Coordinates of C-alpha atoms and ligand atoms in Angstrom, one line a residue:
M126 CA 4.6 49.7 -85.3
I127 CA 7.2 51.1 -82.8
S128 CA 8.1 54.5 -84.1
F129 CA 10.9 56.8 -82.9
E130 CA 9.5 59.8 -84.9
G131 CA 10.3 63.0 -82.9
R132 CA 12.9 61.3 -80.7
V133 CA 16.6 62.1 -80.5
A134 CA 19.0 59.4 -79.7
I135 CA 22.7 59.1 -78.9
V136 CA 24.3 55.8 -79.6
T137 CA 27.9 55.5 -78.3
G138 CA 30.4 53.4 -80.1
A139 CA 28.1 53.4 -83.2
G140 CA 30.8 53.5 -85.8
G141 CA 30.6 49.8 -86.4
G142 CA 29.2 46.5 -85.1
L143 CA 26.2 46.6 -82.8
G144 CA 26.1 50.4 -82.4
R145 CA 25.9 50.9 -86.1
A146 CA 23.0 48.4 -86.4
Y147 CA 21.1 50.2 -83.6
A148 CA 21.8 53.7 -85.1
L149 CA 20.6 52.6 -88.6
E150 CA 17.4 51.0 -87.3
L151 CA 16.6 54.0 -84.9
A152 CA 17.0 56.3 -87.9
R153 CA 14.9 54.1 -90.2
R154 CA 12.1 54.4 -87.6
G155 CA 12.3 58.2 -87.5
A156 CA 14.8 59.1 -84.7
K157 CA 17.4 61.7 -85.2
V158 CA 20.6 59.9 -84.3
V159 CA 23.9 61.1 -82.9
V160 CA 26.5 58.5 -84.0
N161 CA 29.2 58.7 -81.4
D162 CA 32.5 56.9 -81.9
L163 CA 36.1 57.9 -81.5
G164 CA 37.0 55.2 -84.0
A165 CA 39.3 53.2 -81.8
A166 CA 40.9 49.8 -82.5
R167 CA 39.5 46.9 -80.6
D168 CA 41.8 47.5 -77.6
G169 CA 40.8 51.2 -77.4
T170 CA 43.8 52.7 -79.1
G171 CA 43.9 55.0 -82.1
H172 CA 41.2 57.1 -83.9
S173 CA 39.3 57.0 -87.1
D174 CA 36.2 58.6 -88.7
A175 CA 34.1 55.5 -88.4
A176 CA 31.1 57.5 -87.1
V177 CA 31.1 59.7 -90.3
A178 CA 30.6 56.7 -92.5
V179 CA 27.6 55.5 -90.5
V180 CA 26.1 59.0 -90.7
E181 CA 26.5 58.9 -94.5
E182 CA 24.7 55.6 -94.6
I183 CA 21.8 57.0 -92.5
R184 CA 21.6 60.1 -94.7
C185 CA 21.7 58.1 -97.9
A186 CA 18.7 56.1 -96.6
G187 CA 16.8 59.4 -96.0
G188 CA 17.4 59.6 -92.2
S189 CA 18.8 62.3 -89.9
A190 CA 22.1 61.8 -88.1
M191 CA 25.2 63.6 -87.0
A192 CA 28.7 62.2 -86.1
N193 CA 30.4 62.8 -82.9
G194 CA 33.9 61.8 -82.0
A195 CA 33.9 62.2 -78.2
S196 CA 35.6 59.6 -76.1
V197 CA 33.1 58.4 -73.5
T198 CA 35.9 58.3 -70.9
E199 CA 36.2 62.1 -71.0
Y200 CA 33.3 63.8 -69.2
D201 CA 34.0 67.2 -70.8
Q202 CA 33.7 65.7 -74.3
V203 CA 30.5 63.8 -73.4
E204 CA 29.0 66.9 -71.9
A205 CA 29.8 68.9 -75.1
M206 CA 28.2 66.1 -77.2
V207 CA 25.0 66.4 -75.2
A208 CA 25.0 70.2 -75.5
E209 CA 25.6 69.9 -79.3
T210 CA 22.8 67.3 -79.6
R211 CA 20.3 69.5 -77.9
A212 CA 21.4 72.6 -79.9
E213 CA 21.2 70.8 -83.2
Y214 CA 18.1 68.6 -82.6
G215 CA 16.3 70.5 -79.9
G216 CA 16.1 67.6 -77.4
L217 CA 17.5 64.3 -76.3
H218 CA 15.3 61.3 -75.3
I219 CA 17.4 58.1 -75.8
L220 CA 20.9 57.1 -74.8
I221 CA 22.4 53.7 -75.8
N222 CA 25.6 53.1 -74.0
N223 CA 27.3 50.7 -76.3
A224 CA 31.0 51.8 -76.7
G225 CA 33.4 49.2 -75.6
I226 CA 36.9 47.8 -75.8
L227 CA 38.7 44.5 -75.0
R228 CA 42.0 43.8 -73.3
D229 CA 41.7 40.0 -72.7
K230 CA 44.2 38.1 -70.6
S231 CA 44.0 35.6 -67.8
F232 CA 43.9 37.5 -64.5
A233 CA 47.3 36.0 -63.6
K234 CA 48.8 37.8 -66.6
M235 CA 46.7 41.0 -66.5
D236 CA 48.3 44.3 -66.1
M237 CA 46.2 46.6 -63.9
A238 CA 46.5 49.3 -66.6
D239 CA 44.5 47.0 -68.8
F240 CA 42.0 46.4 -66.1
R241 CA 41.5 50.1 -65.5
A242 CA 41.2 50.9 -69.3
V243 CA 38.4 48.4 -69.8
V244 CA 36.5 49.5 -66.7
D245 CA 37.0 53.1 -67.8
V246 CA 35.5 52.8 -71.2
H247 CA 32.6 50.4 -70.3
L248 CA 31.6 51.4 -66.8
I249 CA 32.9 54.9 -66.3
G250 CA 32.1 55.8 -69.9
S251 CA 28.5 54.7 -69.5
A252 CA 28.2 56.5 -66.2
N253 CA 29.6 59.7 -67.8
A254 CA 27.2 59.6 -70.7
T255 CA 24.2 58.8 -68.5
R256 CA 25.1 61.5 -66.0
A257 CA 25.5 64.0 -68.9
V258 CA 21.9 63.3 -70.1
W259 CA 20.2 62.7 -66.8
E260 CA 19.2 66.3 -66.0
T261 CA 17.7 66.8 -69.4
M262 CA 15.7 63.6 -69.1
R263 CA 14.5 64.5 -65.6
A264 CA 13.5 68.0 -66.6
Q265 CA 11.5 66.7 -69.6
N266 CA 10.0 63.8 -67.7
Y267 CA 11.1 61.4 -70.4
G268 CA 14.2 59.3 -70.9
R269 CA 15.2 55.9 -72.1
V270 CA 18.7 54.6 -71.3
L271 CA 20.2 51.3 -72.3
M272 CA 23.4 49.8 -70.8
T273 CA 25.4 47.1 -72.5
S274 CA 26.3 44.2 -70.4
S275 CA 27.6 40.8 -71.5
S276 CA 27.3 37.1 -70.8
T277 CA 30.8 37.5 -69.4
G278 CA 29.6 40.0 -66.8
L279 CA 26.5 37.9 -66.0
Y280 CA 28.1 34.5 -66.0
G281 CA 31.9 34.8 -66.4
N282 CA 34.4 33.9 -69.1
F283 CA 38.1 32.9 -68.9
G284 CA 40.4 35.7 -69.8
Q285 CA 37.9 38.6 -69.2
A286 CA 38.1 39.6 -65.6
N287 CA 38.4 43.3 -66.4
Y288 CA 35.6 43.1 -68.9
G289 CA 33.4 41.0 -66.7
A290 CA 33.8 43.3 -63.7
A291 CA 32.8 46.3 -65.9
K292 CA 29.9 44.5 -67.5
L293 CA 28.3 43.3 -64.3
G294 CA 28.9 46.8 -62.9
L295 CA 26.7 48.1 -65.7
A296 CA 23.9 45.9 -64.6
G297 CA 24.3 47.2 -61.1
L298 CA 24.4 50.8 -62.3
M299 CA 21.2 50.1 -64.3
K300 CA 19.3 48.6 -61.3
T301 CA 19.8 51.7 -59.2
L302 CA 19.1 54.2 -62.0
A303 CA 15.9 52.3 -62.9
I304 CA 14.8 53.0 -59.3
E305 CA 16.0 56.6 -59.2
G306 CA 14.6 57.4 -62.7
A307 CA 11.1 55.9 -62.1
R308 CA 9.5 59.1 -60.8
D309 CA 10.7 61.1 -63.8
N310 CA 9.6 58.5 -66.4
I311 CA 13.2 57.5 -67.1
K312 CA 13.5 53.8 -68.0
V313 CA 16.8 52.1 -67.8
N314 CA 17.5 48.7 -69.0
T315 CA 20.5 46.4 -69.9
I316 CA 21.2 44.3 -72.9
A317 CA 23.6 41.4 -73.1
P318 CA 24.1 40.9 -76.8
T319 CA 25.8 38.2 -78.8
A320 CA 26.8 39.2 -82.3
A321 CA 29.4 38.7 -85.0
T322 CA 31.4 41.9 -84.9
R323 CA 35.1 42.6 -84.8
M324 CA 35.0 41.9 -81.1
T325 CA 33.9 38.3 -81.6
E326 CA 35.2 37.5 -85.1
A327 CA 38.2 35.6 -83.8
L328 CA 36.1 33.7 -81.3
F329 CA 33.2 32.5 -83.5
P330 CA 33.5 29.8 -86.1
P331 CA 32.4 30.9 -89.6
E332 CA 28.9 29.3 -89.5
M333 CA 28.2 31.2 -86.3
L334 CA 29.4 34.5 -87.8
A335 CA 26.7 34.2 -90.4
L336 CA 23.9 33.4 -87.8
F337 CA 24.8 36.2 -85.3
K338 CA 24.2 39.3 -87.4
P339 CA 24.2 42.5 -85.4
E340 CA 20.9 43.5 -87.0
L341 CA 19.3 40.6 -85.2
V342 CA 20.2 42.2 -81.8
A343 CA 18.7 45.6 -82.7
P344 CA 15.0 44.6 -82.1
A345 CA 15.7 43.9 -78.4
A346 CA 17.8 47.0 -78.0
L347 CA 15.1 49.2 -79.8
F348 CA 12.3 47.8 -77.7
L349 CA 14.2 48.6 -74.5
V350 CA 14.5 52.3 -75.5
S351 CA 11.0 52.6 -76.9
E352 CA 8.0 54.5 -75.4
D353 CA 6.6 51.3 -73.8
A354 CA 9.9 49.9 -72.6
P355 CA 10.0 48.2 -69.2
T356 CA 12.5 49.3 -66.7
G357 CA 15.2 47.4 -64.8
A358 CA 15.2 44.5 -67.3
I359 CA 18.3 42.5 -68.4
L360 CA 17.8 40.9 -71.8
G361 CA 20.1 38.5 -73.6
A362 CA 19.8 38.9 -77.4
G363 CA 21.5 37.2 -80.3
A364 CA 20.6 35.7 -83.7
G365 CA 17.0 36.7 -83.2
V366 CA 16.6 35.0 -79.9
V367 CA 15.7 37.2 -76.9
Q368 CA 16.1 36.0 -73.3
A369 CA 15.6 37.6 -69.9
A370 CA 18.3 37.3 -67.2
Y371 CA 17.6 37.7 -63.5
V372 CA 19.5 38.1 -60.2
T373 CA 17.5 35.8 -58.0
L374 CA 17.5 35.1 -54.3
T375 CA 16.7 31.8 -52.6
R376 CA 14.5 31.6 -49.5
G377 CA 17.5 30.8 -47.4
V378 CA 17.9 29.4 -43.9
K379 CA 17.8 30.9 -40.4
L380 CA 20.9 29.2 -39.0
P381 CA 20.3 27.2 -35.8
E382 CA 23.6 28.8 -34.5
A383 CA 25.7 31.6 -36.1
T384 CA 28.8 29.4 -37.0
P385 CA 30.5 28.6 -40.3
E386 CA 29.8 25.0 -39.5
A387 CA 26.1 25.7 -39.5
V388 CA 26.5 27.2 -42.9
A389 CA 28.2 24.0 -44.1
E390 CA 25.6 21.8 -42.5
N391 CA 22.7 23.8 -44.1
W392 CA 24.4 24.3 -47.5
A393 CA 21.9 22.2 -49.5
A394 CA 18.9 24.2 -48.0
I395 CA 20.7 27.5 -48.5
I396 CA 21.2 27.0 -52.2
D397 CA 17.8 25.3 -52.8
R398 CA 16.1 27.3 -55.5
T399 CA 12.6 26.3 -54.5
G400 CA 10.5 29.4 -54.0
E401 CA 13.4 31.8 -55.0
I402 CA 12.4 35.4 -55.9
V403 CA 13.7 38.3 -57.9
P404 CA 13.9 41.3 -55.4
Q405 CA 12.9 44.6 -56.9
S406 CA 15.4 46.6 -54.7
G407 CA 18.1 46.0 -52.2
A408 CA 15.7 46.8 -49.4
E409 CA 13.6 43.8 -50.5
Q410 CA 16.4 41.4 -49.6
T411 CA 16.5 42.9 -46.1
M412 CA 12.7 42.4 -45.8
T413 CA 13.0 38.8 -46.7
I414 CA 15.6 38.3 -43.9
L415 CA 13.2 39.9 -41.5
Q416 CA 10.4 37.6 -42.8
R417 CA 12.7 34.6 -42.3
L418 CA 13.4 35.6 -38.7
Q419 CA 9.6 35.8 -38.1
G420 CA 9.4 32.2 -39.5
G421 CA 8.0 33.2 -42.9
Ligands
NAI1324 P1 32.8 47.0 -81.8 O1 34.3 47.0 -81.4 O2 32.5 46.9 -83.2 O3 32.1 48.3 -81.2 C1 32.6 49.1 -80.2 C2 32.7 50.5 -80.6 O4 33.0 51.3 -79.5 C3 33.9 50.7 -81.6 O5 33.4 51.2 -82.8 C4 34.9 51.6 -80.9 O6 35.6 52.5 -81.7 C5 34.0 52.3 -79.9 N1 34.7 52.9 -78.8 C6 35.7 52.3 -78.1 N2 36.1 53.1 -77.1 C7 35.4 54.2 -77.2 C8 35.3 55.4 -76.5 N3 36.2 55.6 -75.4 N4 34.5 56.4 -76.8 C9 33.6 56.2 -77.9 N5 33.6 55.1 -78.6 C10 34.5 54.1 -78.3 O7 32.2 45.8 -81.0 P2 30.6 45.4 -80.7 O8 30.6 43.9 -80.7 O9 29.7 46.0 -81.7 O10 30.4 45.9 -79.2 C11 29.4 46.8 -78.9 C12 29.1 46.6 -77.4 O11 28.5 45.3 -77.2 C13 30.3 46.7 -76.5 O12 30.0 47.3 -75.3 C14 30.6 45.2 -76.2 O13 31.3 45.0 -75.1 C15 29.2 44.6 -76.2 N6 29.1 43.2 -76.4 C16 29.3 42.6 -77.6 C17 29.2 41.3 -77.7 C18 29.3 40.6 -79.0 O14 29.0 39.4 -79.1 N7 29.7 41.3 -80.1 C19 29.0 40.4 -76.6 C20 28.7 41.1 -75.4 C21 28.8 42.5 -75.3

């Protein structure tokens, strides 16, 4: 049984959808949960007290939770949330960066203000919250952080250039924080969920809405912030299916001559996936180049 007894968790954007499902399950398993949400509409505009309703649900089920209305885009507000969490609950062990918005349009029609707004909430918002908890986690030699990516970030989707840029940025942020956090027992992972929420309700046909319940993503998210979590993992999760995604590297080719023509001529060998690896750090890619030069 994976327990969160004695743990304190912040879940951003937990006033509905996936964040609500994570918050409810963390609380059911003993965590004290800060339900953060400014209660925005899908495009990030407006406010509501969505977080308060989720806190009520948790308390009615016998759990501990408090609501917080900070916008993750505002560092001061996030810092105040962290201070309030520590004062109220005496610690802070888990951060799930889940808050998000959509401003979908083809890139040809996309206003840069909509590009920035989406990057600001997903990428800068997650960096803000993580920065605000980082020192606490380092000092206590314990921390679990989850980033929320997306199939769009990992693989692309028409009309979501802003969202995809932010979402793959989160996987990149996670990769370096997993390395930097290792010596302080801070584990950092990424989830790419698929769930029927207000974000996807217009995209999914009715039979898919029924299959892709947010509660069916929660097991993967909770495992990734548990005591025995891995670090640096990217999991896909939806409808009870859990997958692992990797950024791989092919063996590659030492060009016979350094020309674009040589790249063209060797294309098939360059992209051949036989013997590809998953480097554990950027330096490992450089090492493989050196090995290639030595004929390895
Ligand atoms: P949702 O719209 O129900 O949840 C997002 C929440 O974030 C909302 O409650 C919203 O008020 C809150 N929020 C927005 N801006 C905020 C801000 N500045 N500060 C604090 N809270 C803010 O949608 P859903 O689907 O639950 O999304 C959760 C996360 O999962 C998002 O990061 C989303 O991009 C990601 N995701 C969801 C997928 C899906 O299939 N539903 C697919 C891939 C990723």
